[in-house]
mmCIF file of C-alpha atoms in Angstrom:
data_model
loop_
_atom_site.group_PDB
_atom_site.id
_atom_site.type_symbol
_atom_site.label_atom_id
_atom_site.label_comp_id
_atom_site.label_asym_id
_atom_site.label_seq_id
_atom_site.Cartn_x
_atom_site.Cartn_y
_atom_site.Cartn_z
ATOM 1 C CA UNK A 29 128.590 24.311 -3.774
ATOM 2 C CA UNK A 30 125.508 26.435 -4.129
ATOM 3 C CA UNK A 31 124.615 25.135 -7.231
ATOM 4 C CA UNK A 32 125.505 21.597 -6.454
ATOM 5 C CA UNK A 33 122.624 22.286 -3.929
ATOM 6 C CA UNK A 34 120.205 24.232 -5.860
ATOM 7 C CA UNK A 35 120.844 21.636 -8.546
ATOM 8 C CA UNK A 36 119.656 18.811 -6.248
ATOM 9 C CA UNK A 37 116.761 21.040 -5.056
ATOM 10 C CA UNK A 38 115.722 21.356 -7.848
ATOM 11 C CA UNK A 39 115.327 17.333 -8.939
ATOM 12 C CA UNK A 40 113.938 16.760 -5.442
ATOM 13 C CA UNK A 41 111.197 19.102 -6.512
ATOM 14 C CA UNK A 42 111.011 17.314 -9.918
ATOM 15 C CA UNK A 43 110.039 14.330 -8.167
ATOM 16 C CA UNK A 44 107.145 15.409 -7.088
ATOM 17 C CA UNK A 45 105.407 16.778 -10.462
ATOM 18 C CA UNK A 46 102.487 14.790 -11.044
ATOM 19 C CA UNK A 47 103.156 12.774 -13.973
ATOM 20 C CA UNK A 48 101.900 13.346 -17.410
ATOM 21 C CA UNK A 49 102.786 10.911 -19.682
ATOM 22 C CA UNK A 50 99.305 10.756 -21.669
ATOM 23 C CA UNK A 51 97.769 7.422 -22.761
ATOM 24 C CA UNK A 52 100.528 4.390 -23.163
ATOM 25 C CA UNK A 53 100.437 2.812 -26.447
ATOM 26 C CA UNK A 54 97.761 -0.189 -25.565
ATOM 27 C CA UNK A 55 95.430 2.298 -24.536
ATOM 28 C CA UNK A 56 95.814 4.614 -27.396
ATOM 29 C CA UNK A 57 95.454 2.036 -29.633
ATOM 30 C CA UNK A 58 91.890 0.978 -27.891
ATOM 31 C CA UNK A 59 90.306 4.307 -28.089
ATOM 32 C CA UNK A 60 91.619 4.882 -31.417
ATOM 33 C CA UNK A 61 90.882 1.571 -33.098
ATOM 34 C CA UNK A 62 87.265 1.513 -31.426
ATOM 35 C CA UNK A 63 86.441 5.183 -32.521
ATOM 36 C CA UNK A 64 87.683 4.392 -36.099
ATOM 37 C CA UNK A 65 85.763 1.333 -36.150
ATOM 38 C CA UNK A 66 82.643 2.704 -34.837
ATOM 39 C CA UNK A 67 82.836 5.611 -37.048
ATOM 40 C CA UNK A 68 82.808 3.840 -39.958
ATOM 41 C CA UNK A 69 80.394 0.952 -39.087
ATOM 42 C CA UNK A 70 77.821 4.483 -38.602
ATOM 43 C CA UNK A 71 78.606 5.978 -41.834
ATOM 44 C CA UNK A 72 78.661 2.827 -44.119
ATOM 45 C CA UNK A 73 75.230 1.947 -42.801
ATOM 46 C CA UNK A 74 73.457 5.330 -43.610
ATOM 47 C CA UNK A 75 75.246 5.898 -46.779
ATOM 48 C CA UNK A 76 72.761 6.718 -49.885
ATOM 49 C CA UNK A 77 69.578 6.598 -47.626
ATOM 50 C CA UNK A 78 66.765 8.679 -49.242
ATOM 51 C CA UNK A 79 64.826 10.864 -47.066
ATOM 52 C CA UNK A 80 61.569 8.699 -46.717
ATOM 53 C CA UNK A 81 64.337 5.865 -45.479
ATOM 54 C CA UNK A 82 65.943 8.525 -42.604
ATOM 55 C CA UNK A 83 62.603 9.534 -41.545
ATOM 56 C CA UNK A 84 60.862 6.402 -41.439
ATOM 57 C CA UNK A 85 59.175 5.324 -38.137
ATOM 58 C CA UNK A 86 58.127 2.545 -37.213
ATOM 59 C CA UNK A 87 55.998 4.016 -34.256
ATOM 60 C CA UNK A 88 54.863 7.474 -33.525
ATOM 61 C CA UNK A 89 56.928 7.380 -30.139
ATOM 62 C CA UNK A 90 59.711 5.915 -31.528
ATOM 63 C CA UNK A 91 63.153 7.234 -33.336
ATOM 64 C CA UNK A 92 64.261 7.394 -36.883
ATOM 65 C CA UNK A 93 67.147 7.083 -38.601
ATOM 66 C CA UNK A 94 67.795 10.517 -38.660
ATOM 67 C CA UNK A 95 67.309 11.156 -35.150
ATOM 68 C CA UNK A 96 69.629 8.270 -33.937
ATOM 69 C CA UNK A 97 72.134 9.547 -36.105
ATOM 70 C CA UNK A 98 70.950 13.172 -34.247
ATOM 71 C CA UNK A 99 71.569 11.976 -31.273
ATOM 72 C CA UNK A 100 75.263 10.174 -31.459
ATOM 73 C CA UNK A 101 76.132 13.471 -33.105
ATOM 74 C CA UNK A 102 74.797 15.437 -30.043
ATOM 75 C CA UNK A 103 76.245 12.747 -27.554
ATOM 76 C CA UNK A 104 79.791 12.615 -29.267
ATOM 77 C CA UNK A 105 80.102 16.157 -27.590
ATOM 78 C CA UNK A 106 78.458 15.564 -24.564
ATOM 79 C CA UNK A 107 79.397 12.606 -23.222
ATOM 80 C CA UNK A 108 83.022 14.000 -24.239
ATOM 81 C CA UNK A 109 82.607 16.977 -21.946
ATOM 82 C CA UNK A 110 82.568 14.285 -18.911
ATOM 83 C CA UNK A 111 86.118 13.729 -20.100
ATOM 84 C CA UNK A 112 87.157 17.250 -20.081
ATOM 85 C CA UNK A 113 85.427 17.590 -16.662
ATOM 86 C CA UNK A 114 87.612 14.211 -15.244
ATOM 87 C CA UNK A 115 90.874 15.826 -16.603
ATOM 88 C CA UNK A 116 89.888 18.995 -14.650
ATOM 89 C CA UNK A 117 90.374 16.675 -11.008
ATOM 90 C CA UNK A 118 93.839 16.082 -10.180
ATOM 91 C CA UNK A 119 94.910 12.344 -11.297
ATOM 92 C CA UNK A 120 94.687 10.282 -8.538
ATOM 93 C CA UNK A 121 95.859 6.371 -8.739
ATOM 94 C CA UNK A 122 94.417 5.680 -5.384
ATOM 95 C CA UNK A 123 91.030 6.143 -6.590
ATOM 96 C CA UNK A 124 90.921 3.317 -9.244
ATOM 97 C CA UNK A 125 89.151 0.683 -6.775
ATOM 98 C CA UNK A 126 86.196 2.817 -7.843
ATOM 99 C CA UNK A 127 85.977 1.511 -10.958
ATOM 100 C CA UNK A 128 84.395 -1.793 -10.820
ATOM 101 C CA UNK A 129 84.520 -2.642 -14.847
ATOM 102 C CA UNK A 130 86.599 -3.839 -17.238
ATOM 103 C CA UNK A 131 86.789 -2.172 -20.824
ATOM 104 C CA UNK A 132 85.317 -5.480 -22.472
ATOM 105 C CA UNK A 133 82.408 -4.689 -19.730
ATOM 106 C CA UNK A 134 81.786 -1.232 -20.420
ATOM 107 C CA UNK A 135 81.592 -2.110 -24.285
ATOM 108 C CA UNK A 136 79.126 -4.762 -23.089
ATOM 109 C CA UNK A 137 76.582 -2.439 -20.995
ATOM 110 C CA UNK A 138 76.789 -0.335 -24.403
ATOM 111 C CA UNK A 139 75.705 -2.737 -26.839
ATOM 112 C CA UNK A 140 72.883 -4.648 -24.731
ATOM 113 C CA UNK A 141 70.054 -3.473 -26.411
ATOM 114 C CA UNK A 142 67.890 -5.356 -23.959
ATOM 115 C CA UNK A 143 69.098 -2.557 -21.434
ATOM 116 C CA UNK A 144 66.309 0.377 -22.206
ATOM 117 C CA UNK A 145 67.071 3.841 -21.083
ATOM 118 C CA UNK A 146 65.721 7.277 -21.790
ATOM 119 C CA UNK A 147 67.810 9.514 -23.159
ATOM 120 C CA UNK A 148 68.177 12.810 -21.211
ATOM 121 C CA UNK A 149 66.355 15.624 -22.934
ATOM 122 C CA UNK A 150 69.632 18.011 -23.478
ATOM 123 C CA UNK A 151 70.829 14.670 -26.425
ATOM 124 C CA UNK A 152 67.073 14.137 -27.754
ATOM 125 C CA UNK A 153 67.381 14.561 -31.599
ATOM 126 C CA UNK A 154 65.772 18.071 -32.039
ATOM 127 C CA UNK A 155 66.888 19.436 -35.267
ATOM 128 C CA UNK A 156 69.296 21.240 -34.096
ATOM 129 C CA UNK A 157 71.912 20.776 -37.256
ATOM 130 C CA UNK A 158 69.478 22.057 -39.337
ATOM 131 C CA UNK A 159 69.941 18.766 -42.052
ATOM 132 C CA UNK A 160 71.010 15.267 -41.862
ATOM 133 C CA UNK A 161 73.773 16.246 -44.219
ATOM 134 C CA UNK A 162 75.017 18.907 -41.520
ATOM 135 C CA UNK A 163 74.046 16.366 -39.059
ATOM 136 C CA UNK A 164 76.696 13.928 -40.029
ATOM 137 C CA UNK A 165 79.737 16.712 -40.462
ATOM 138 C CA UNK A 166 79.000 17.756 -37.250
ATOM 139 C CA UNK A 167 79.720 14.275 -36.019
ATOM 140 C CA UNK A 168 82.743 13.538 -38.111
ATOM 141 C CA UNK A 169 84.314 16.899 -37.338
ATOM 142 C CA UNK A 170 83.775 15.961 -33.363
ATOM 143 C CA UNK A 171 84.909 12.094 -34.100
ATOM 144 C CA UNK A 172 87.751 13.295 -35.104
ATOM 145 C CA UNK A 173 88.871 15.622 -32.652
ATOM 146 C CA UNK A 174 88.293 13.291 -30.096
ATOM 147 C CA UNK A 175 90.372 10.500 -32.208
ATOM 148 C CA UNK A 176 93.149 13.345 -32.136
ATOM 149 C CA UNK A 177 92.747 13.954 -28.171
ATOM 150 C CA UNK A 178 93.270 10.474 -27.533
ATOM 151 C CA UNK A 179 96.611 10.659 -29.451
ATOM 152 C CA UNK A 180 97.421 13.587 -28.255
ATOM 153 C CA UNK A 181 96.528 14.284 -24.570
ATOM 154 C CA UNK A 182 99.327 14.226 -22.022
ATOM 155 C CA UNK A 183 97.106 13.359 -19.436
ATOM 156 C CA UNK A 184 97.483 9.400 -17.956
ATOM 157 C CA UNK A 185 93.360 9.027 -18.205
ATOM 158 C CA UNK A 186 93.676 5.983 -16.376
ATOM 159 C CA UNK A 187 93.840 8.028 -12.891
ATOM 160 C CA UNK A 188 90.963 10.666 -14.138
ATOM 161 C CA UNK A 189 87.442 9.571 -13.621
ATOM 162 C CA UNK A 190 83.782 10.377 -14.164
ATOM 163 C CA UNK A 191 80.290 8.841 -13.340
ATOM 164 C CA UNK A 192 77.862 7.431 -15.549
ATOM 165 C CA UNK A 193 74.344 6.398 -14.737
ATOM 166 C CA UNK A 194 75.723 2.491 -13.841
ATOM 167 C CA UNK A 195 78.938 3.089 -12.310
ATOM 168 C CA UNK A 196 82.585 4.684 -12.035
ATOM 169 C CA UNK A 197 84.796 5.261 -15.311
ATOM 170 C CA UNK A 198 88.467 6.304 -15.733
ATOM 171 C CA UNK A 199 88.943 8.071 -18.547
ATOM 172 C CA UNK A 200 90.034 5.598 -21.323
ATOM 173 C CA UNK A 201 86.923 4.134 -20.568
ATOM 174 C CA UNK A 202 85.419 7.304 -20.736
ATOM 175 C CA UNK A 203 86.054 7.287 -24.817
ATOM 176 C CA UNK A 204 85.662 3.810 -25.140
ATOM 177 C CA UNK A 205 82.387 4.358 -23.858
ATOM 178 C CA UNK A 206 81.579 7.161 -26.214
ATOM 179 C CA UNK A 207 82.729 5.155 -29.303
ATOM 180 C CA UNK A 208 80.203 2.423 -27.782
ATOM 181 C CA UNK A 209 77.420 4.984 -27.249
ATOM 182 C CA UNK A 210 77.775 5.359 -31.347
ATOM 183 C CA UNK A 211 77.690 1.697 -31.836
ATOM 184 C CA UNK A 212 74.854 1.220 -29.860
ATOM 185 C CA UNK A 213 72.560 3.303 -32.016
ATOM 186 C CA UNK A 214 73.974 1.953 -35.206
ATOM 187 C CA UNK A 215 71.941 -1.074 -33.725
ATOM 188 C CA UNK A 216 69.665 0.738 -33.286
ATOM 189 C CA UNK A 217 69.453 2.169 -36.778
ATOM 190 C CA UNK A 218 69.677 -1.729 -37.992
ATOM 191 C CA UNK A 219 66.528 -2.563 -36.311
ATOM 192 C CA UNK A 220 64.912 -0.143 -37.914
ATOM 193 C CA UNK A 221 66.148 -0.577 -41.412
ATOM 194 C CA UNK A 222 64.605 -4.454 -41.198
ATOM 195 C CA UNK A 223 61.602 -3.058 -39.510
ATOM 196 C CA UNK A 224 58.895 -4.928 -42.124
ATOM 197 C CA UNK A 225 57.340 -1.810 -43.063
ATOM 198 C CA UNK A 226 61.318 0.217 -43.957
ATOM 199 C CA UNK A 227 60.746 2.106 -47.235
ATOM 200 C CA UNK A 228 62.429 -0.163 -49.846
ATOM 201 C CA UNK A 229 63.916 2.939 -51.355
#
C-alpha cells in the first residue's frame, strides 16, 4: 500500500516539473534554416576579396567590409548571450502578451536599412581577431554552435524572453534575430561593394 502511495506521490510531483521539451520541429527548422541561409549568403559575398576591396571606404566615418564582417562576428556572440541570459529566467507562458511581433516582423525591423542605429561601442569592429581571415573562423565557429544549440537545447524558448532596443523577444526570436543581425550587414557590405568608387580588384 505504501508504495501504491509513494508511487502516486511521486507522479503528482511529476506533474509539476516545468516542462522541457526544447524547440518543436517548426521552430527548429526556422532558426536553423535562417542561420544556414544567412551564413552562407555572408560568406559567398566576401569570398576572394583582396585587401584594398575589405578595406575600402567609401567615407572616413563610415564602415568597411572588413569591419561589417567584424562586427556580425562580434555580435554573433553577443547578441547570443541575451539568449543565455533569457534561459537563465524561469519559462513563463503567461508572459508571451509581451511580445508584440511576429517572426516575419522581427526579420523585417532587421533588414530595413532605412532604420539607422549606432552600434554600441562593446560590437564596434576594433581589430580584435587580429585578421579578417581569423575574423571569419571566429564567426563560423560561433554560427555553428549556435546552429547546434538550436537543435539541441531542451529549453521551450518560446516562454524565455529578452529585450531589444524596439521591443520584447522570446527566444526563437531571439536567434532569428541574430541570423537577421548577419543579414543585415551583408546589405550592408552590398552597398558598399557597388559604391562607384569599390576597388575593381
Amino acid at each position: 500500500m505504501k508504495k501504491l502511495v509513494y508511487g502516486l506521490l511521486a507522479l503528482l510531483l511529476l506533474g509539476f516539473v516545468p516542462s522541457k521539451q526544447g524547440l518543436n520541429n517548426a521552430d527548429k527548422e526556422l532558426v536553423v534554416t535562417e542561420m544556414t541561409r544567412t551564413s552562407k549568403k555572408l560568406l559567398k559575398i566576401i569570398k576572394g576579396l583582396s585587401s584594398e576591396q575589405l578595406n575600402f571606404k567609401a567615407s572616413p566615418e563610415s564602415w568597411s567590409v572588413a569591419e561589417c564582417v567584424e562586427h556580425i562576428a562580434i555580435s554573433e556572440s553577443s547578441i547570443f548571450s541575451v539568449v543565455e541570459k533569457a534561459v537563465q529566467v524561469p519559462a513563463d507562458a503567461s508572459k508571451r502578451k509581451e511580445v508584440k511581433f511576429t517572426d516575419d516582423e522581427v526579420i523585417g525591423v532587421m533588414l530595413n536599412r532605412k532604420n539607422k542605429a549606432k552600434a554600441p561601442s562593446a560590437i564596434e569592429p576594433s581589430g580584435k581577431f587580429g585578421s579578417h581571415k581569423e575574423t571569419i573562423k571566429a564567426f563560423v565557429a560561433k554560427r555553428k554552435q549556435n546552429i547546434k544549440y538550436a537543435k539541441k537545447t531542451k529549453d521551450n524558448l518560446r516562454n524565455h524572453y529578452g529585450e531589444m532596443s524596439f521591443g520584447t523577444l522570446d527566444g526563437v526570436q531571439l536567434m532569428v534575430f541574430i541570423s537577421a543581425h548577419s543579414e543585415r550587414h551583408t546589405l550592408q557590405i552590398k552597398e558598399i561593394m557597388n559604391n562607384e568608387n569599390f576597388p575593381k580588384n
